[in-house]
mmCIF file of N, CA and C in Angstrom:
data_model
loop_
_atom_site.group_PDB
_atom_site.id
_atom_site.type_symbol
_atom_site.label_atom_id
_atom_site.label_comp_id
_atom_site.label_asym_id
_atom_site.label_seq_id
_atom_site.Cartn_x
_atom_site.Cartn_y
_atom_site.Cartn_z
ATOM 1 N N MET Q 1 -178.339 58.535 74.528
ATOM 2 C CA MET Q 1 -177.533 58.632 73.320
ATOM 3 C C MET Q 1 -177.369 57.246 72.707
ATOM 4 N N ALA Q 2 -177.375 57.163 71.406
ATOM 5 C CA ALA Q 2 -177.172 55.907 70.694
ATOM 6 C C ALA Q 2 -175.695 55.509 70.766
ATOM 7 N N PRO Q 3 -175.418 54.188 70.922
ATOM 8 C CA PRO Q 3 -174.017 53.759 70.936
ATOM 9 C C PRO Q 3 -173.361 53.953 69.576
ATOM 10 N N VAL Q 4 -172.139 54.473 69.577
ATOM 11 C CA VAL Q 4 -171.366 54.681 68.351
ATOM 12 C C VAL Q 4 -170.019 54.002 68.555
ATOM 13 N N LYS Q 5 -169.593 53.220 67.563
ATOM 14 C CA LYS Q 5 -168.330 52.496 67.686
ATOM 15 C C LYS Q 5 -167.628 52.488 66.333
ATOM 16 N N SER Q 6 -166.320 52.689 66.349
ATOM 17 C CA SER Q 6 -165.531 52.593 65.121
ATOM 18 C C SER Q 6 -165.322 51.123 64.785
ATOM 19 N N ILE Q 7 -165.580 50.751 63.538
ATOM 20 C CA ILE Q 7 -165.413 49.361 63.100
ATOM 21 C C ILE Q 7 -163.965 48.913 63.275
ATOM 22 N N GLU Q 8 -163.009 49.838 63.120
ATOM 23 C CA GLU Q 8 -161.591 49.507 63.260
ATOM 24 C C GLU Q 8 -161.210 49.201 64.704
ATOM 25 N N ASP Q 9 -161.990 49.699 65.671
ATOM 26 C CA ASP Q 9 -161.670 49.488 67.085
ATOM 27 C C ASP Q 9 -162.218 48.172 67.644
ATOM 28 N N CYS Q 10 -163.002 47.460 66.852
ATOM 29 C CA CYS Q 10 -163.558 46.182 67.310
ATOM 30 C C CYS Q 10 -162.423 45.165 67.446
ATOM 31 N N GLU Q 11 -162.433 44.419 68.549
ATOM 32 C CA GLU Q 11 -161.368 43.457 68.811
ATOM 33 C C GLU Q 11 -161.794 42.058 68.397
ATOM 34 N N GLY Q 12 -160.875 41.335 67.788
ATOM 35 C CA GLY Q 12 -161.106 39.959 67.379
ATOM 36 C C GLY Q 12 -160.918 39.787 65.890
ATOM 37 N N VAL Q 13 -160.286 38.656 65.522
ATOM 38 C CA VAL Q 13 -160.030 38.345 64.126
ATOM 39 C C VAL Q 13 -160.341 36.864 63.929
ATOM 40 N N PRO Q 14 -161.005 36.392 62.919
ATOM 41 C CA PRO Q 14 -161.560 37.213 61.861
ATOM 42 C C PRO Q 14 -162.885 37.870 62.242
ATOM 43 N N HIS Q 15 -163.522 37.383 63.350
ATOM 44 C CA HIS Q 15 -164.818 37.919 63.772
ATOM 45 C C HIS Q 15 -164.639 38.822 64.987
ATOM 46 N N ALA Q 16 -165.350 39.934 65.002
ATOM 47 C CA ALA Q 16 -165.358 40.826 66.161
ATOM 48 C C ALA Q 16 -166.789 41.315 66.376
ATOM 49 N N ALA Q 17 -167.292 41.138 67.604
ATOM 50 C CA ALA Q 17 -168.632 41.634 67.922
ATOM 51 C C ALA Q 17 -168.572 43.153 68.004
ATOM 52 N N VAL Q 18 -169.456 43.818 67.274
ATOM 53 C CA VAL Q 18 -169.476 45.282 67.270
ATOM 54 C C VAL Q 18 -170.153 45.785 68.545
ATOM 55 N N PHE Q 19 -171.307 45.252 68.857
ATOM 56 C CA PHE Q 19 -172.044 45.586 70.092
ATOM 57 C C PHE Q 19 -172.316 44.253 70.802
ATOM 58 N N PRO Q 20 -171.360 43.756 71.594
ATOM 59 C CA PRO Q 20 -171.391 42.379 72.107
ATOM 60 C C PRO Q 20 -172.669 41.955 72.847
ATOM 61 N N THR Q 21 -173.330 42.856 73.537
ATOM 62 C CA THR Q 21 -174.492 42.444 74.331
ATOM 63 C C THR Q 21 -175.815 42.866 73.718
ATOM 64 N N GLU Q 22 -175.794 43.382 72.512
ATOM 65 C CA GLU Q 22 -177.002 43.941 71.901
ATOM 66 C C GLU Q 22 -177.503 43.091 70.736
ATOM 67 N N GLU Q 23 -178.799 43.183 70.485
ATOM 68 C CA GLU Q 23 -179.433 42.596 69.306
ATOM 69 C C GLU Q 23 -179.806 43.725 68.359
ATOM 70 N N PRO Q 24 -179.774 43.494 67.060
ATOM 71 C CA PRO Q 24 -179.351 42.260 66.423
ATOM 72 C C PRO Q 24 -177.843 42.082 66.560
ATOM 73 N N LYS Q 25 -177.419 40.826 66.506
ATOM 74 C CA LYS Q 25 -175.999 40.501 66.597
ATOM 75 C C LYS Q 25 -175.307 41.138 65.390
ATOM 76 N N THR Q 26 -174.250 41.906 65.650
ATOM 77 C CA THR Q 26 -173.546 42.635 64.599
ATOM 78 C C THR Q 26 -172.065 42.287 64.674
ATOM 79 N N ILE Q 27 -171.524 41.826 63.571
ATOM 80 C CA ILE Q 27 -170.154 41.298 63.527
ATOM 81 C C ILE Q 27 -169.352 42.032 62.453
ATOM 82 N N ARG Q 28 -168.089 42.321 62.760
ATOM 83 C CA ARG Q 28 -167.141 42.763 61.740
ATOM 84 C C ARG Q 28 -166.326 41.544 61.347
ATOM 85 N N LEU Q 29 -166.303 41.237 60.069
ATOM 86 C CA LEU Q 29 -165.516 40.120 59.553
ATOM 87 C C LEU Q 29 -164.333 40.691 58.793
ATOM 88 N N SER Q 30 -163.125 40.293 59.183
ATOM 89 C CA SER Q 30 -161.904 40.730 58.498
ATOM 90 C C SER Q 30 -161.172 39.496 57.992
ATOM 91 N N LEU Q 31 -160.946 39.449 56.699
ATOM 92 C CA LEU Q 31 -160.220 38.340 56.098
ATOM 93 C C LEU Q 31 -159.119 38.884 55.212
ATOM 94 N N ASP Q 32 -157.923 38.313 55.324
ATOM 95 C CA ASP Q 32 -156.839 38.637 54.406
ATOM 96 C C ASP Q 32 -157.067 37.871 53.109
ATOM 97 N N GLU Q 33 -156.494 38.363 52.031
ATOM 98 C CA GLU Q 33 -156.597 37.681 50.744
ATOM 99 C C GLU Q 33 -156.230 36.207 50.920
ATOM 100 N N GLY Q 34 -157.086 35.333 50.404
ATOM 101 C CA GLY Q 34 -156.841 33.893 50.490
ATOM 102 C C GLY Q 34 -157.444 33.224 51.728
ATOM 103 N N GLU Q 35 -157.826 34.010 52.730
ATOM 104 C CA GLU Q 35 -158.449 33.444 53.923
ATOM 105 C C GLU Q 35 -159.925 33.160 53.663
ATOM 106 N N SER Q 36 -160.454 32.208 54.433
ATOM 107 C CA SER Q 36 -161.866 31.876 54.290
ATOM 108 C C SER Q 36 -162.421 31.430 55.639
ATOM 109 N N VAL Q 37 -163.736 31.348 55.694
ATOM 110 C CA VAL Q 37 -164.445 30.821 56.851
ATOM 111 C C VAL Q 37 -165.167 29.574 56.358
ATOM 112 N N GLY Q 38 -165.017 28.469 57.082
ATOM 113 C CA GLY Q 38 -165.649 27.222 56.688
ATOM 114 C C GLY Q 38 -167.162 27.325 56.610
ATOM 115 N N ALA Q 39 -167.755 26.433 55.845
ATOM 116 C CA ALA Q 39 -169.208 26.412 55.650
ATOM 117 C C ALA Q 39 -169.920 26.270 56.996
ATOM 118 N N HIS Q 40 -170.943 27.107 57.168
ATOM 119 C CA HIS Q 40 -171.735 27.096 58.404
ATOM 120 C C HIS Q 40 -173.082 27.752 58.128
ATOM 121 N N SER Q 41 -173.967 27.726 59.111
ATOM 122 C CA SER Q 41 -175.275 28.371 58.949
ATOM 123 C C SER Q 41 -175.664 29.067 60.251
ATOM 124 N N HIS Q 42 -176.687 29.882 60.169
ATOM 125 C CA HIS Q 42 -177.248 30.615 61.310
ATOM 126 C C HIS Q 42 -178.764 30.407 61.262
ATOM 127 N N PRO Q 43 -179.251 29.202 61.601
ATOM 128 C CA PRO Q 43 -180.640 28.824 61.320
ATOM 129 C C PRO Q 43 -181.730 29.690 61.949
ATOM 130 N N GLU Q 44 -181.444 30.363 63.035
ATOM 131 C CA GLU Q 44 -182.463 31.180 63.706
ATOM 132 C C GLU Q 44 -182.384 32.662 63.316
ATOM 133 N N ARG Q 45 -181.632 32.958 62.249
ATOM 134 C CA ARG Q 45 -181.352 34.356 61.892
ATOM 135 C C ARG Q 45 -181.627 34.658 60.429
ATOM 136 N N ARG Q 46 -181.821 35.931 60.142
ATOM 137 C CA ARG Q 46 -181.744 36.498 58.792
ATOM 138 C C ARG Q 46 -180.393 37.195 58.756
ATOM 139 N N VAL Q 47 -179.708 37.128 57.646
ATOM 140 C CA VAL Q 47 -178.343 37.643 57.565
ATOM 141 C C VAL Q 47 -178.272 38.758 56.521
ATOM 142 N N ILE Q 48 -177.606 39.844 56.904
ATOM 143 C CA ILE Q 48 -177.281 40.924 55.974
ATOM 144 C C ILE Q 48 -175.768 41.102 56.039
ATOM 145 N N LEU Q 49 -175.125 41.058 54.890
ATOM 146 C CA LEU Q 49 -173.680 41.251 54.798
ATOM 147 C C LEU Q 49 -173.431 42.464 53.923
ATOM 148 N N TYR Q 50 -172.737 43.452 54.481
ATOM 149 C CA TYR Q 50 -172.324 44.637 53.729
ATOM 150 C C TYR Q 50 -170.803 44.606 53.617
ATOM 151 N N LEU Q 51 -170.286 44.547 52.396
ATOM 152 C CA LEU Q 51 -168.836 44.500 52.211
ATOM 153 C C LEU Q 51 -168.290 45.927 52.163
ATOM 154 N N ILE Q 52 -167.563 46.280 53.208
ATOM 155 C CA ILE Q 52 -166.998 47.617 53.349
ATOM 156 C C ILE Q 52 -165.835 47.802 52.367
ATOM 157 N N SER Q 53 -164.969 46.789 52.312
ATOM 158 C CA SER Q 53 -163.814 46.870 51.409
ATOM 159 C C SER Q 53 -163.415 45.463 50.972
ATOM 160 N N GLY Q 54 -162.776 45.403 49.802
ATOM 161 C CA GLY Q 54 -162.261 44.136 49.310
ATOM 162 C C GLY Q 54 -163.184 43.433 48.345
ATOM 163 N N GLU Q 55 -162.989 42.119 48.247
ATOM 164 C CA GLU Q 55 -163.799 41.266 47.375
ATOM 165 C C GLU Q 55 -163.881 39.883 48.009
ATOM 166 N N ILE Q 56 -165.091 39.340 48.057
ATOM 167 C CA ILE Q 56 -165.328 38.034 48.678
ATOM 168 C C ILE Q 56 -166.079 37.155 47.701
ATOM 169 N N ASP Q 57 -165.652 35.892 47.632
ATOM 170 C CA ASP Q 57 -166.443 34.866 46.944
ATOM 171 C C ASP Q 57 -167.335 34.273 48.029
ATOM 172 N N LEU Q 58 -168.606 34.623 48.003
ATOM 173 C CA LEU Q 58 -169.556 34.193 49.016
ATOM 174 C C LEU Q 58 -170.302 32.966 48.494
ATOM 175 N N GLN Q 59 -169.994 31.824 49.076
ATOM 176 C CA GLN Q 59 -170.675 30.587 48.710
ATOM 177 C C GLN Q 59 -171.948 30.466 49.549
ATOM 178 N N LEU Q 60 -173.095 30.363 48.878
ATOM 179 C CA LEU Q 60 -174.379 30.140 49.552
ATOM 180 C C LEU Q 60 -174.943 28.833 49.013
ATOM 181 N N ASP Q 61 -174.995 27.826 49.884
ATOM 182 C CA ASP Q 61 -175.439 26.488 49.476
ATOM 183 C C ASP Q 61 -174.652 26.019 48.264
ATOM 184 N N GLY Q 62 -173.341 26.319 48.239
ATOM 185 C CA GLY Q 62 -172.463 25.878 47.160
ATOM 186 C C GLY Q 62 -172.502 26.735 45.906
ATOM 187 N N GLU Q 63 -173.357 27.744 45.882
ATOM 188 C CA GLU Q 63 -173.462 28.646 44.734
ATOM 189 C C GLU Q 63 -172.580 29.872 44.973
ATOM 190 N N SER Q 64 -171.718 30.194 44.004
ATOM 191 C CA SER Q 64 -170.756 31.287 44.145
ATOM 192 C C SER Q 64 -171.374 32.643 43.808
ATOM 193 N N HIS Q 65 -171.123 33.629 44.683
ATOM 194 C CA HIS Q 65 -171.529 35.009 44.452
ATOM 195 C C HIS Q 65 -170.301 35.879 44.713
ATOM 196 N N ILE Q 66 -169.817 36.594 43.711
ATOM 197 C CA ILE Q 66 -168.674 37.489 43.895
ATOM 198 C C ILE Q 66 -169.213 38.814 44.426
ATOM 199 N N ILE Q 67 -168.817 39.142 45.650
ATOM 200 C CA ILE Q 67 -169.277 40.340 46.343
ATOM 201 C C ILE Q 67 -168.116 41.343 46.349
ATOM 202 N N GLN Q 68 -168.395 42.558 45.899
ATOM 203 C CA GLN Q 68 -167.361 43.594 45.845
ATOM 204 C C GLN Q 68 -167.683 44.721 46.818
ATOM 205 N N SER Q 69 -166.669 45.513 47.115
ATOM 206 C CA SER Q 69 -166.809 46.650 48.026
ATOM 207 C C SER Q 69 -168.055 47.456 47.694
ATOM 208 N N GLY Q 70 -168.874 47.701 48.722
ATOM 209 C CA GLY Q 70 -170.108 48.461 48.550
ATOM 210 C C GLY Q 70 -171.339 47.601 48.333
ATOM 211 N N ASP Q 71 -171.166 46.298 48.057
ATOM 212 C CA ASP Q 71 -172.303 45.406 47.843
ATOM 213 C C ASP Q 71 -172.951 45.004 49.169
ATOM 214 N N VAL Q 72 -174.257 44.773 49.120
ATOM 215 C CA VAL Q 72 -175.029 44.290 50.266
ATOM 216 C C VAL Q 72 -175.746 43.023 49.824
ATOM 217 N N VAL Q 73 -175.709 41.991 50.682
ATOM 218 C CA VAL Q 73 -176.370 40.722 50.413
ATOM 219 C C VAL Q 73 -177.258 40.391 51.594
ATOM 220 N N GLN Q 74 -178.460 39.898 51.315
ATOM 221 C CA GLN Q 74 -179.366 39.460 52.371
ATOM 222 C C GLN Q 74 -179.770 38.022 52.060
ATOM 223 N N PHE Q 75 -179.741 37.155 53.106
ATOM 224 C CA PHE Q 75 -180.132 35.769 52.893
ATOM 225 C C PHE Q 75 -180.606 35.143 54.199
ATOM 226 N N ASP Q 76 -181.338 34.052 54.056
ATOM 227 C CA ASP Q 76 -181.852 33.312 55.207
ATOM 228 C C ASP Q 76 -180.700 32.553 55.856
ATOM 229 N N GLY Q 77 -180.631 32.597 57.172
ATOM 230 C CA GLY Q 77 -179.549 31.937 57.897
ATOM 231 C C GLY Q 77 -179.549 30.433 57.823
ATOM 232 N N THR Q 78 -180.610 29.829 57.293
ATOM 233 C CA THR Q 78 -180.608 28.376 57.119
ATOM 234 C C THR Q 78 -179.687 27.960 55.973
ATOM 235 N N ARG Q 79 -179.348 28.907 55.097
ATOM 236 C CA ARG Q 79 -178.446 28.609 53.985
ATOM 237 C C ARG Q 79 -177.034 28.406 54.502
ATOM 238 N N GLU Q 80 -176.319 27.474 53.901
ATOM 239 C CA GLU Q 80 -174.926 27.229 54.270
ATOM 240 C C GLU Q 80 -174.062 28.294 53.596
ATOM 241 N N VAL Q 81 -173.307 29.025 54.410
ATOM 242 C CA VAL Q 81 -172.505 30.138 53.912
ATOM 243 C C VAL Q 81 -171.024 29.857 54.155
ATOM 244 N N ALA Q 82 -170.197 30.241 53.177
ATOM 245 C CA ALA Q 82 -168.743 30.086 53.296
ATOM 246 C C ALA Q 82 -168.068 31.215 52.527
ATOM 247 N N PRO Q 83 -167.647 32.289 53.225
ATOM 248 C CA PRO Q 83 -166.966 33.387 52.536
ATOM 249 C C PRO Q 83 -165.466 33.112 52.361
ATOM 250 N N ALA Q 84 -164.942 33.500 51.200
ATOM 251 C CA ALA Q 84 -163.513 33.384 50.918
ATOM 252 C C ALA Q 84 -163.038 34.705 50.325
ATOM 253 N N ALA Q 85 -162.017 35.298 50.925
ATOM 254 C CA ALA Q 85 -161.529 36.604 50.493
ATOM 255 C C ALA Q 85 -160.685 36.469 49.225
ATOM 256 N N GLN Q 86 -161.055 37.244 48.207
ATOM 257 C CA GLN Q 86 -160.293 37.322 46.972
ATOM 258 C C GLN Q 86 -159.268 38.449 47.049
ATOM 259 N N ALA Q 87 -159.450 39.323 48.041
ATOM 260 C CA ALA Q 87 -158.535 40.424 48.367
ATOM 261 C C ALA Q 87 -158.731 40.688 49.856
ATOM 262 N N ASP Q 88 -157.830 41.431 50.479
ATOM 263 C CA ASP Q 88 -158.049 41.809 51.874
ATOM 264 C C ASP Q 88 -159.437 42.428 51.980
ATOM 265 N N SER Q 89 -160.251 41.943 52.920
ATOM 266 C CA SER Q 89 -161.664 42.335 52.958
ATOM 267 C C SER Q 89 -162.160 42.581 54.372
ATOM 268 N N THR Q 90 -163.083 43.531 54.492
ATOM 269 C CA THR Q 90 -163.771 43.816 55.742
ATOM 270 C C THR Q 90 -165.247 43.936 55.450
ATOM 271 N N ALA Q 91 -166.045 43.203 56.228
ATOM 272 C CA ALA Q 91 -167.503 43.221 56.057
ATOM 273 C C ALA Q 91 -168.180 43.461 57.387
ATOM 274 N N LEU Q 92 -169.355 44.056 57.317
ATOM 275 C CA LEU Q 92 -170.223 44.205 58.476
ATOM 276 C C LEU Q 92 -171.379 43.236 58.264
ATOM 277 N N ILE Q 93 -171.592 42.360 59.246
ATOM 278 C CA ILE Q 93 -172.634 41.337 59.146
ATOM 279 C C ILE Q 93 -173.640 41.544 60.262
ATOM 280 N N VAL Q 94 -174.909 41.587 59.897
ATOM 281 C CA VAL Q 94 -175.991 41.711 60.865
ATOM 282 C C VAL Q 94 -176.769 40.410 60.857
ATOM 283 N N LEU Q 95 -176.898 39.794 62.048
ATOM 284 C CA LEU Q 95 -177.637 38.553 62.217
ATOM 285 C C LEU Q 95 -178.880 38.848 63.031
ATOM 286 N N ALA Q 96 -179.986 39.053 62.343
ATOM 287 C CA ALA Q 96 -181.237 39.443 62.992
ATOM 288 C C ALA Q 96 -182.047 38.201 63.341
ATOM 289 N N LYS Q 97 -182.584 38.153 64.557
ATOM 290 C CA LYS Q 97 -183.446 37.049 64.946
ATOM 291 C C LYS Q 97 -184.673 37.028 64.061
ATOM 292 N N LYS Q 98 -185.062 35.820 63.657
ATOM 293 C CA LYS Q 98 -186.282 35.676 62.871
ATOM 294 C C LYS Q 98 -187.480 35.926 63.769
ATOM 295 N N SER Q 99 -188.472 36.614 63.241
ATOM 296 C CA SER Q 99 -189.702 36.828 64.022
ATOM 297 C C SER Q 99 -190.607 35.619 63.825
ATOM 298 N N ASP Q 100 -191.416 35.358 64.820
ATOM 299 C CA ASP Q 100 -192.326 34.199 64.750
ATOM 300 C C ASP Q 100 -193.514 34.452 63.877
#
């Protein structure tokens, strides 16, 4: 049977591993309005961010992208990313290993 998990049951704030021992790395990000995550990168990964609810100003290499509920963004993990919640927000982030 495939593993099934409720996103609300994931433990950890602002980041919670959805399937802690499995690849691709899957994270639930929860930010309250006004909260942000400092600039960082994931150089060995491809990143997919699906915004479940809320609104995020997603900075990619200093360029602003307003992401709203239901939006999906894909980018190379070498880019510097810094999400800032414009409203209470929950996102599902998939960090897939780059293939050689």
